[in-house]
Steps between C-alpha positions, in 0.01 A plus 500: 500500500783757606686368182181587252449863701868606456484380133189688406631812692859480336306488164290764584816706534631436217211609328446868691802617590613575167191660400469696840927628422365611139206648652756769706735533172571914493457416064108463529487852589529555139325209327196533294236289759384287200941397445487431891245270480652371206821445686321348796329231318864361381603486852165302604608295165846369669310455802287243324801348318624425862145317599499318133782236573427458884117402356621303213703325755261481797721642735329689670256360804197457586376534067429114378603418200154558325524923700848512379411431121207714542661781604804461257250554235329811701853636576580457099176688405584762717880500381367563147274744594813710698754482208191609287394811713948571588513463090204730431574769728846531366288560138282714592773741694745415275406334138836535295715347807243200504530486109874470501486250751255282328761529186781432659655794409513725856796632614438358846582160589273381712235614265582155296493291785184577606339477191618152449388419837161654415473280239631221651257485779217526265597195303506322837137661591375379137655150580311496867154609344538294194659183640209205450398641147871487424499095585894519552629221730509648898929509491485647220264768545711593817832480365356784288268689724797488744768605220310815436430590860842481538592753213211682680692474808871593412438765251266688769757461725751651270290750432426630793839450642599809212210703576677782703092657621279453751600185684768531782813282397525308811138367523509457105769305530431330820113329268700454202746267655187345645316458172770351373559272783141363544535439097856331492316283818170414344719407199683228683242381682294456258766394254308609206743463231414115555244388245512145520205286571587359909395179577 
């Protein structure tokens, strides 16, 4: 019981505190409220891409396995929805910046990453809605529902890690490293890269 509260409370943690340290950033004072909300929803976006993998991988207690898949699919909905609402405030406020990006061709580089991880974690949402019409075998639906979370998952990582805004660097840095550690641990856990029938 004390394991589950201090689990739930670390994760909840992880999730504020970086949105409560962009929340006092001096740089809002001269943001456009439509770009802050913009730049809010991609920090509620990495907060989700922490919960993804500790779903996927049932990891964390008290969920069975039937309220962990459930709300891995709620928790992908809503991921969509954020890069959707970060991506459209960013046109609306700025449409030639979101243009380049889309093209590739922005001086920034960070812009690239995040479109690829935009991308990226809509295949993987298409592949979740879509997976019985799709009739793919289970491991192999995985392998690639898992391959392009994980291109969602690095390249947002990258991406924000060269984002010099909003975010304070210490928290930012402190739920990347933990995105990317409940990932690489799902990963082995799960060993997904293993598509051959078990006995």
């Amino acid at each position: 019981m004390r394991r589950a509260y201090f689990a739930w409370v670390g994760l909840l943690a992880a999730l504020m505190v970086p949105l409560i340290a962009a929340a006092t950033s001096p740089l809002l004072a001269w943001r456009d409220p439509l770009y802050i909300i913009a730049g809010f929803a991609g920090i509620i976006s990495m907060g989700f891409l922490l919960m993804q993998p500790l779903l996927a991988g049932r990891d964390l207690p008290g969920l069975s396995p039937m309220a962990s898949r459930r709300l891995h699919r709620l928790i992908g909905i809503s991921l969509v929805a954020a890069i959707l609402i970060h991506v459209g405030g960013l046109w609306v406020t700025s449409p030639p910046d979101v243009v380049d990006a889309l093209l590739f061709v922005s001086p920034t580089p960070f812009s690239a990453w995040g479109v690829v991880a935009m991308w990226a974690a809509f295949g993987a949402a298409l592949l979740g809605i879509f997976r019985h019409r799709l009739n793919l075998p289970f491991r192999v639906w995985r392998l690639g529902h898992t391959g392009l979370a994980s291109v969602t998952i690095v390249g947002s990582v990258v991406h924000a890690m060269l984002i010099e805004g909003t975010m304070e660097v210490m928290t930012k840095t402190a739920l990347c490293a933990l995105v990317v550690l409940a990932w690489a641990a799902t990963l082995a856990k799960l060993r997904i890269w293993d598509i051959r029938r078990r006995n």
